Structure formats: structure tokens, C-alpha cells
Coordinates of C-alpha atoms in Angstrom, one line a residue:
M25 CA -3.4 -10.0 -31.3
S26 CA -4.8 -7.5 -34.4
T27 CA -4.6 -4.0 -33.9
Y28 CA -7.3 -1.9 -34.8
L29 CA -8.5 1.5 -33.5
I30 CA -10.9 1.7 -30.8
P31 CA -14.1 5.0 -31.5
I32 CA -12.3 7.9 -29.8
S33 CA -16.3 9.5 -27.9
A34 CA -17.5 13.0 -27.0
A35 CA -15.8 13.0 -23.6
V36 CA -12.4 11.5 -24.9
V37 CA -11.8 14.7 -27.3
S38 CA -13.7 17.5 -24.8
L39 CA -10.7 15.9 -22.7
A40 CA -7.9 16.4 -25.6
L41 CA -9.5 20.4 -25.5
A42 CA -9.6 21.3 -22.1
T43 CA -6.2 20.3 -21.5
G44 CA -4.8 21.9 -24.1
A45 CA -4.2 19.2 -26.5
S46 CA -6.4 20.2 -29.0
A47 CA -3.7 18.4 -32.0
C48 CA -3.4 15.6 -30.6
T49 CA -3.6 12.6 -32.4
L50 CA -5.3 10.4 -30.9
A51 CA -5.5 7.4 -33.8
A52 CA -1.6 7.6 -33.3
P53 CA -0.3 4.1 -33.1
D54 CA 0.9 5.0 -29.3
A55 CA 1.1 7.9 -26.8
K56 CA 4.3 9.8 -28.3
A57 CA 3.8 9.7 -31.5
A58 CA -0.1 11.9 -30.1
G59 CA 2.0 14.9 -29.5
P60 CA 3.1 16.8 -27.2
G61 CA 1.2 16.7 -24.2
C62 CA -1.5 14.2 -25.3
A63 CA -0.3 10.9 -23.4
R64 CA -3.0 11.0 -21.5
A65 CA -5.9 12.0 -23.4
W66 CA -4.4 9.0 -25.9
M67 CA -4.7 6.4 -23.2
D68 CA -8.7 7.1 -21.9
A69 CA -8.8 7.0 -26.4
N70 CA -7.2 4.1 -26.6
L71 CA -6.4 1.8 -23.7
K72 CA -9.0 -0.4 -22.4
L73 CA -9.5 -1.4 -18.8
N74 CA -7.7 -4.7 -19.9
D75 CA -4.7 -3.4 -21.4
L76 CA -3.5 -2.1 -17.5
L77 CA -0.8 -3.9 -15.3
T78 CA -0.9 -2.5 -11.3
V79 CA 0.2 -4.1 -8.2
G80 CA -2.4 -4.4 -5.6
T81 CA -2.0 -5.7 -1.9
H82 CA -3.1 -9.2 -0.9
N83 CA -5.5 -8.9 3.0
S84 CA -5.5 -5.1 2.4
Y85 CA -7.2 -4.9 5.2
K86 CA -4.5 -6.7 7.7
A87 CA -3.6 -5.4 11.1
A88 CA 0.0 -6.3 12.9
I89 CA -1.2 -9.7 15.4
P90 CA 0.2 -8.6 19.1
P91 CA 3.6 -9.9 20.4
A92 CA 1.7 -12.0 23.4
E93 CA -0.8 -13.9 21.0
M94 CA 1.8 -14.4 18.0
A95 CA 3.7 -15.8 20.6
I96 CA 1.0 -18.3 21.5
I97 CA 0.3 -19.3 17.9
A98 CA 3.8 -19.6 17.7
K99 CA 3.9 -22.1 19.4
T100 CA 1.3 -24.2 18.6
S101 CA 2.5 -24.2 14.8
P102 CA 5.2 -22.0 13.8
K103 CA 4.5 -22.0 10.1
A104 CA 1.9 -20.7 11.4
A105 CA 3.0 -17.9 12.9
L106 CA 5.4 -17.0 10.0
A107 CA 2.4 -17.2 7.3
L108 CA 0.5 -14.1 9.4
D109 CA 3.2 -12.2 11.0
Y110 CA 2.2 -9.5 8.2
S111 CA 0.2 -6.0 8.0
H112 CA -0.5 -3.2 6.0
H113 CA -0.9 0.0 5.7
P114 CA -4.6 2.0 6.0
L115 CA -6.5 1.5 2.6
A116 CA -6.1 5.1 1.9
E117 CA -2.4 5.0 1.7
Q118 CA -2.1 2.0 0.3
L119 CA -3.9 3.6 -2.7
D120 CA -2.0 6.9 -2.3
A121 CA 0.5 4.1 -3.0
G122 CA -0.1 2.6 -5.9
A123 CA -2.0 0.5 -5.6
R124 CA -5.3 -0.2 -7.9
Q125 CA -6.3 -3.9 -6.4
L126 CA -7.1 -4.3 -3.1
E127 CA -8.6 -7.9 -1.2
L128 CA -11.1 -8.0 1.4
D129 CA -12.2 -11.0 3.5
V130 CA -15.5 -10.6 5.0
V131 CA -18.0 -13.3 7.0
Y132 CA -21.2 -13.0 7.5
D133 CA -22.6 -11.7 10.6
P134 CA -26.6 -10.5 9.9
D135 CA -27.4 -9.9 13.9
G136 CA -24.4 -8.6 14.4
G137 CA -22.3 -9.5 18.1
R138 CA -21.1 -13.1 17.0
Y139 CA -17.4 -12.1 16.3
A140 CA -17.3 -9.6 18.8
H141 CA -15.2 -11.7 21.1
P142 CA -12.1 -13.2 19.9
L143 CA -11.0 -16.5 21.9
L144 CA -7.4 -16.2 21.9
P145 CA -7.2 -12.4 23.4
A146 CA -10.0 -13.7 25.8
R147 CA -7.8 -16.4 26.7
L148 CA -4.7 -13.9 27.3
G149 CA -7.1 -11.6 30.0
E150 CA -6.7 -8.5 27.1
K151 CA -10.0 -6.5 26.8
L152 CA -10.5 -5.1 23.6
D153 CA -11.4 -1.3 23.2
P154 CA -14.9 -1.2 23.9
A155 CA -15.1 0.9 20.4
Y156 CA -14.0 -2.4 18.3
V157 CA -16.6 -4.7 21.0
A158 CA -19.5 -1.8 20.0
E159 CA -18.3 -1.9 16.3
M160 CA -18.5 -5.5 16.3
Q161 CA -21.6 -5.7 17.9
K162 CA -23.3 -4.3 14.9
P163 CA -24.9 -6.5 11.9
G164 CA -23.5 -6.8 8.9
F165 CA -20.4 -8.4 7.1
K166 CA -17.5 -7.5 9.4
V167 CA -13.9 -8.2 7.8
M168 CA -11.4 -10.6 9.6
H169 CA -8.5 -13.1 7.8
V170 CA -8.9 -15.8 10.5
P171 CA -11.8 -15.2 13.6
D172 CA -10.5 -15.1 17.2
I173 CA -6.5 -15.8 16.1
D174 CA -6.0 -12.8 13.2
F175 CA -9.1 -10.6 13.7
R176 CA -7.6 -7.0 13.8
S177 CA -8.4 -5.4 9.9
V178 CA -7.8 -1.8 8.7
C179 CA -11.4 -1.1 8.7
T180 CA -14.1 -3.3 10.8
T181 CA -16.7 -3.7 8.7
F182 CA -17.3 -4.4 5.1
V183 CA -19.5 -0.6 5.1
D184 CA -16.2 1.0 7.3
C185 CA -13.5 -0.8 4.2
L186 CA -15.9 0.4 1.4
T187 CA -16.4 4.0 2.6
Q188 CA -12.6 3.7 3.3
I189 CA -12.0 3.0 -1.0
R190 CA -15.5 5.6 -2.6
T191 CA -14.4 8.2 -0.2
W192 CA -9.7 8.1 -1.3
S193 CA -11.6 7.4 -4.8
R194 CA -14.5 10.2 -4.8
A195 CA -11.1 12.8 -3.9
H196 CA -8.7 11.3 -7.1
P197 CA -11.5 10.9 -9.5
D198 CA -9.1 10.2 -12.4
H199 CA -7.7 7.5 -10.9
A200 CA -7.5 4.4 -12.8
P201 CA -10.3 1.1 -12.4
I202 CA -9.1 -0.3 -9.0
L203 CA -10.2 -4.2 -8.2
I204 CA -11.3 -5.2 -5.3
T205 CA -11.1 -9.4 -5.1
I206 CA -13.3 -11.0 -2.1
N207 CA -13.1 -13.7 0.0
A208 CA -16.1 -15.5 1.3
K209 CA -14.8 -16.5 4.8
D210 CA -17.5 -19.4 5.7
D211 CA -14.4 -21.8 8.7
N212 CA -12.7 -21.5 10.7
P213 CA -9.8 -23.3 12.1
T214 CA -9.0 -22.1 15.8
P215 CA -10.2 -24.8 18.1
G216 CA -13.0 -23.9 20.5
G217 CA -13.8 -20.9 17.8
V218 CA -16.8 -18.9 17.0
K219 CA -18.7 -20.6 14.2
P220 CA -18.8 -18.7 11.1
L221 CA -22.1 -18.8 9.2
L222 CA -22.1 -20.3 5.4
F223 CA -22.9 -18.1 2.4
T224 CA -26.2 -18.7 1.2
P225 CA -27.9 -17.0 -1.1
E226 CA -29.5 -14.6 1.5
A227 CA -26.2 -13.8 2.0
Y228 CA -24.5 -12.7 -1.3
D229 CA -28.1 -10.9 -1.4
A230 CA -26.8 -8.5 1.6
F231 CA -23.2 -9.0 0.5
D232 CA -24.2 -6.8 -2.9
A233 CA -26.6 -4.5 -1.0
E234 CA -24.3 -3.1 1.5
V235 CA -21.9 -2.3 -1.5
R236 CA -24.3 -0.3 -3.9
S237 CA -25.6 1.2 -0.3
V238 CA -21.8 2.8 -0.4
F239 CA -21.4 3.2 -4.2
A240 CA -23.3 4.6 -6.8
P241 CA -24.1 3.2 -10.1
G242 CA -21.9 5.4 -11.5
E243 CA -19.0 4.3 -9.3
L244 CA -19.2 0.8 -10.2
I245 CA -18.2 -1.5 -12.7
T246 CA -20.7 -4.6 -13.1
P247 CA -21.0 -8.0 -14.8
D248 CA -24.2 -6.7 -17.0
D249 CA -21.7 -3.5 -17.4
V250 CA -19.8 -5.2 -19.7
Q251 CA -21.8 -7.8 -20.6
G252 CA -23.8 -5.0 -22.8
R253 CA -26.4 -6.8 -25.2
A254 CA -23.5 -10.2 -25.7
P255 CA -25.3 -13.3 -25.2
T256 CA -22.4 -14.5 -21.7
L257 CA -20.2 -12.2 -20.4
R258 CA -17.6 -14.3 -21.4
D259 CA -18.5 -13.5 -25.2
A260 CA -18.4 -9.8 -24.5
V261 CA -15.3 -10.0 -22.9
L262 CA -13.8 -12.0 -26.2
H263 CA -14.8 -9.3 -28.0
D264 CA -13.5 -6.7 -26.7
A265 CA -16.0 -5.1 -23.8
W266 CA -13.8 -4.0 -21.6
P267 CA -15.1 -0.1 -21.6
T268 CA -12.1 2.5 -22.5
L269 CA -9.6 4.1 -19.8
A270 CA -12.3 6.9 -20.2
K271 CA -14.9 4.7 -18.8
A272 CA -13.1 3.1 -16.1
R273 CA -11.5 5.6 -14.7
G274 CA -12.5 7.1 -10.8
K275 CA -14.9 3.5 -10.4
V276 CA -14.2 0.0 -8.8
L277 CA -14.8 -3.2 -10.1
I278 CA -15.1 -6.0 -7.5
V279 CA -14.6 -10.4 -8.4
L280 CA -16.0 -12.9 -5.9
D281 CA -12.5 -15.2 -5.6
E282 CA -13.9 -18.8 -4.2
T283 CA -14.1 -22.1 -4.6
P284 CA -16.1 -23.1 -7.3
E285 CA -19.3 -24.5 -5.1
K286 CA -19.4 -20.9 -3.4
V287 CA -19.5 -19.0 -6.7
A288 CA -22.4 -21.0 -7.7
V289 CA -24.0 -19.9 -5.1
Y290 CA -23.5 -16.5 -6.2
R291 CA -24.4 -17.3 -9.1
G292 CA -27.3 -18.7 -8.7
G293 CA -29.7 -19.6 -12.6
R294 CA -28.3 -17.2 -13.8
H295 CA -27.0 -17.4 -17.9
S296 CA -24.2 -15.4 -16.8
L297 CA -24.2 -13.2 -13.6
E298 CA -27.5 -10.6 -14.4
G299 CA -28.2 -8.3 -12.1
R300 CA -25.0 -9.2 -10.0
V301 CA -22.1 -6.8 -8.1
M302 CA -19.1 -9.3 -8.7
F303 CA -17.5 -11.0 -11.1
I304 CA -16.8 -14.5 -9.9
S305 CA -13.9 -16.9 -10.4
T306 CA -14.0 -18.9 -12.6
D307 CA -12.3 -20.9 -15.4
E308 CA -12.3 -19.7 -19.0
A309 CA -15.1 -21.8 -20.3
S310 CA -18.1 -20.5 -17.5
P311 CA -20.3 -17.9 -19.9
A312 CA -19.5 -15.8 -17.0
A313 CA -15.9 -16.2 -17.2
A314 CA -14.3 -12.7 -16.9
I315 CA -11.6 -11.8 -14.3
L316 CA -9.4 -15.5 -14.2
I317 CA -7.9 -15.7 -10.1
L318 CA -4.3 -17.7 -11.4
N319 CA -2.0 -17.2 -8.4
D320 CA 1.0 -19.3 -9.4
P321 CA 2.7 -17.0 -12.3
I322 CA 5.3 -19.7 -13.1
K323 CA 3.4 -22.5 -13.5
D324 CA 0.1 -20.8 -14.7
G325 CA 2.4 -18.4 -16.6
P326 CA 1.4 -19.8 -20.5
R327 CA -1.5 -19.5 -18.8
I328 CA -2.0 -15.9 -18.1
A329 CA 0.1 -14.8 -21.3
A330 CA -3.1 -16.3 -22.9
D331 CA -6.1 -15.5 -20.8
V332 CA -4.7 -12.1 -21.2
R333 CA -4.0 -11.7 -25.0
A334 CA -7.5 -13.6 -25.1
G335 CA -9.1 -10.3 -23.0
Y336 CA -9.4 -11.9 -20.0
V337 CA -8.5 -9.7 -16.6
V338 CA -6.2 -11.8 -14.7
R339 CA -4.9 -11.8 -10.8
T340 CA -1.6 -13.2 -10.0
R341 CA 0.5 -13.2 -6.7
A342 CA 4.3 -11.9 -6.5
D343 CA 4.3 -13.9 -3.3
A344 CA 2.7 -15.8 -0.7
D345 CA 3.0 -17.0 3.1
T346 CA 6.4 -14.2 3.7
V347 CA 8.1 -16.8 2.3
E348 CA 9.4 -14.9 -0.6
A349 CA 9.9 -11.7 1.7
R350 CA 12.3 -13.5 3.6
K351 CA 14.1 -15.0 1.5
D352 CA 14.4 -11.9 -1.2
D353 CA 13.4 -14.5 -3.6
T354 CA 12.5 -12.5 -6.5
A355 CA 11.6 -14.9 -9.3
P356 CA 7.7 -15.3 -8.3
R357 CA 7.1 -11.4 -8.2
D358 CA 9.3 -10.5 -11.9
A359 CA 7.8 -13.9 -13.2
A360 CA 4.3 -12.3 -12.6
L361 CA 4.9 -8.3 -13.5
A362 CA 5.8 -10.3 -16.7
S363 CA 2.7 -12.2 -17.1
G364 CA 0.6 -10.1 -18.9
A365 CA -1.3 -10.4 -15.1
Q366 CA -3.2 -7.2 -14.9
A367 CA -3.3 -7.3 -11.2
V368 CA -0.2 -8.6 -9.3
S369 CA -0.8 -8.8 -6.0
T370 CA 1.6 -8.8 -2.9
D371 CA 2.1 -8.3 1.2
Y372 CA 5.0 -6.0 0.5
M373 CA 4.4 -2.4 -1.4
T374 CA 6.7 -1.8 1.6
P375 CA 9.5 -3.7 2.5
D376 CA 9.8 -5.1 6.1
P377 CA 13.0 -3.6 7.5
R378 CA 12.8 -7.2 9.8
F379 CA 13.8 -9.3 6.1
P380 CA 17.5 -8.5 4.9
G381 CA 17.6 -7.7 0.7
G382 CA 14.6 -5.6 1.3
Y383 CA 11.7 -7.0 -0.9
R384 CA 8.8 -5.5 -1.8
V385 CA 7.3 -5.5 -4.9
R386 CA 5.9 -2.3 -7.6
L387 CA 5.8 -0.7 -10.4
P388 CA 8.8 1.2 -11.9
D389 CA 9.3 5.3 -11.2
G390 CA 6.2 5.9 -9.1
A391 CA 4.1 5.1 -11.0
A392 CA 0.5 3.2 -10.2
V393 CA -0.8 2.0 -14.1
V394 CA 1.7 0.9 -17.1
C395 CA 1.1 -0.9 -20.8
N396 CA 0.3 -4.5 -20.0
P397 CA 3.2 -6.2 -21.3
V398 CA 1.1 -8.7 -23.0
R399 CA -1.8 -6.6 -25.0
A400 CA 0.0 -3.0 -24.8
A401 CA 3.6 -3.5 -24.4
V402 CA 4.9 -0.6 -27.3
K403 CA 1.5 1.1 -26.9
C404 CA 2.5 3.5 -23.6
A405 CA 5.6 4.5 -25.4
G406 CA 7.3 4.4 -21.9
T407 CA 5.2 6.6 -19.9
P408 CA 2.9 5.2 -17.0
V409 CA -0.9 5.2 -17.9
Q410 CA -1.0 6.8 -14.0
L411 CA 1.7 7.9 -11.3
S412 CA 0.7 7.0 -7.6
S413 CA -0.3 9.9 -5.9
T414 CA 3.1 10.0 -3.3
T415 CA 5.1 10.1 -6.7
E416 CA 3.1 12.9 -7.5
A417 CA 3.4 14.5 -4.2
R418 CA 6.8 15.1 -4.8
P419 CA 8.6 18.0 -5.5

């Protein structure tokens, strides 16, 4: 990849002066060469959103399944029980720990109440918290993994999840951009369970409206923001149109990670994604290509590296279905972190004490964000782009 200078905005120059970095050489080849105390100003000016690497979480909302319910699942399908046996801390704690990629699974519930009485606890004679049931009666998208059996979430409604993220973001306005991946759930494998609604164009319009009800325009990075005047979103991305780190700080961007059929409904007749909130998972040939979901860092390693060099943002996974954590198998994790993918998703930012080996996925030295190993390996000169909040709080 050729190296060239990115124009330095007045905002970045002001930042350098405000932080006492008036002697910073923002045209230096790397952050260290910019001068003492100048790394932040140099990175803001010279790094783009796709020059970063962060670790994030898969199914970030997922709360643990209670033992009595897990026993029923295990009796029916031991393999499914193993795959479902993980959970996450509240979203704010994940963000504090350095996650800059989150994942939410949503179901469409325009009238409310569709998911208020899940099957498994009802069969066990369990009564759910009345506050939970009341929340589920409200119209709007809900967040859950599998209706009826794995429905507990650290944030019950989509608006609640987004509000938690927004609250954290506003309390940490200089955070590196947060990528939120979305699965639009419209199936339920549970016999006798509730039948989810399909994601129609109207459902996706309602989804976009819920996002915009929480985040102000200046808090989002949308496909239109990146495309600008380019003929397509893909053209923009391949011509280095991602925002600089300075312009991306304090913002979120959202990608629909779904099948080609669901993505086609969201895109509709648009040439790219004009007017939409979300980017979409697609292939490199699409005019709407910008963010790619390539979940196997070993098999897809060469493709990930090529896509990242070309300008795309890629999310991959370090582990799945608790398999790697149970065996302390770090090969996929290490491949993911070295692949160039800007976001590496895991269920184990925090180790599960039940598993020997202490498997976890984190960036070194308490970093939340570092320079991308493929696009910007030497630019940061070993300096983290951003530390986690928990690291910054240490004495």
C-alpha cells in the first residue's frame, strides 16, 4: 500500500495546540517521530477508521441461562447446551474493558407482547419478573438470542441497548469508533415456540427509525457519510474515504450481518445504501460493499488481508460455540488478531473460570485499540491508539 499524507484539519491542529503539542510534527512518518506528547494528535490526523484494530464481543447482550433451564436443553441436545453456555457482562462494562465492537440480535415486535411469555420457563412453572414481562409488552424491537429458550439479555429492548451504548459514548466522547453488528432474527428452532415476524422493508424502516430515535446524526457514521460524492459506497471505500480517527471519535457505525436475501430487502432498489442507517455484509463486488463479515480467520486469512489492504473494514471471530475456550485453543484467536481484520469478535474478553487454561481474547497491555497490523503496522510505533477505561483507571 502506498503511503501518502492525509490533509490535516483545523480541528486536529487545534487539538495539538490545546494539548500542549504545538511542536508536533503531524507530517511525521509515525506517531513516535511526531514529537513528545504528540502521539494522540498524530494518530487523529494520520489514521483512518480502517487503520485500527479492536477486540469486541459476539452476542454482546447475552445473559446466562439458569441451571434448571440449561438442564432441559442439555437433555434434548447436549451439543446445543454446550454452544449456549456463555454470557456477557453489561454493555458498559464491556466498553470499559476495551470492546469497540458489539453485536445485537433483534426480533421484530411492532405490537409488543410477542415474546413476553417464553416457552421454556413456562413449562418449568417458573414465573418471570413482572418488570421483564411489562417491558416485553411494549411495541418495538427486542434483543435476544433464541426465542423461548435463550432469551435473557442484559438489555431487553433494542432501544434500551442503544441507549446504554449512547450513555457510555457520551460519557467517553473521545472513544474510538464503536462498530455494532446486527443479526435480524426471523426464525425459531424451538418446537411449539413463538413464530418470529419476517423483516420486511417496513420492519427495516422501523429499525432505522429506532436507531435515529437514540443517536443524533452527529453520533452516527452512516453509509452516506462515507460515500459522499462517490458514485457508489464501494468506490468511496476503495478510494480511502473512511473518516479520520479525529472525525470518527465518539461515534458508532452499524452493520447488518445477514443472509444475502435479508440484506437485499434492507437495501431495496438503492444503488448503494442511500438514506439507510446500516452498512450491510456483502461481497467485494457489490456497489454497497464497505464492511465484510468473514468469520473464519484461518480459512479466510488471505482474503481478509487482501480486503483490508484494499480499504474494506472486516469483522472476524476468534472463537465460536465455546469450542476454543473449552480446549484453550488459541490458533483461531492468534490468526484473527494477525489477519488485519479491524474487529475481532469473541465470547471471552473475560476468561470463564470453569475452563482450564484461562482462554481469553484481549489486546496487549490493556489496549482497547491499536494500529492495524496489515494497514498500519509501524505507524503507531508501539503506542496504543486507545487504552481501555479499566486500564486508564489503574493507579
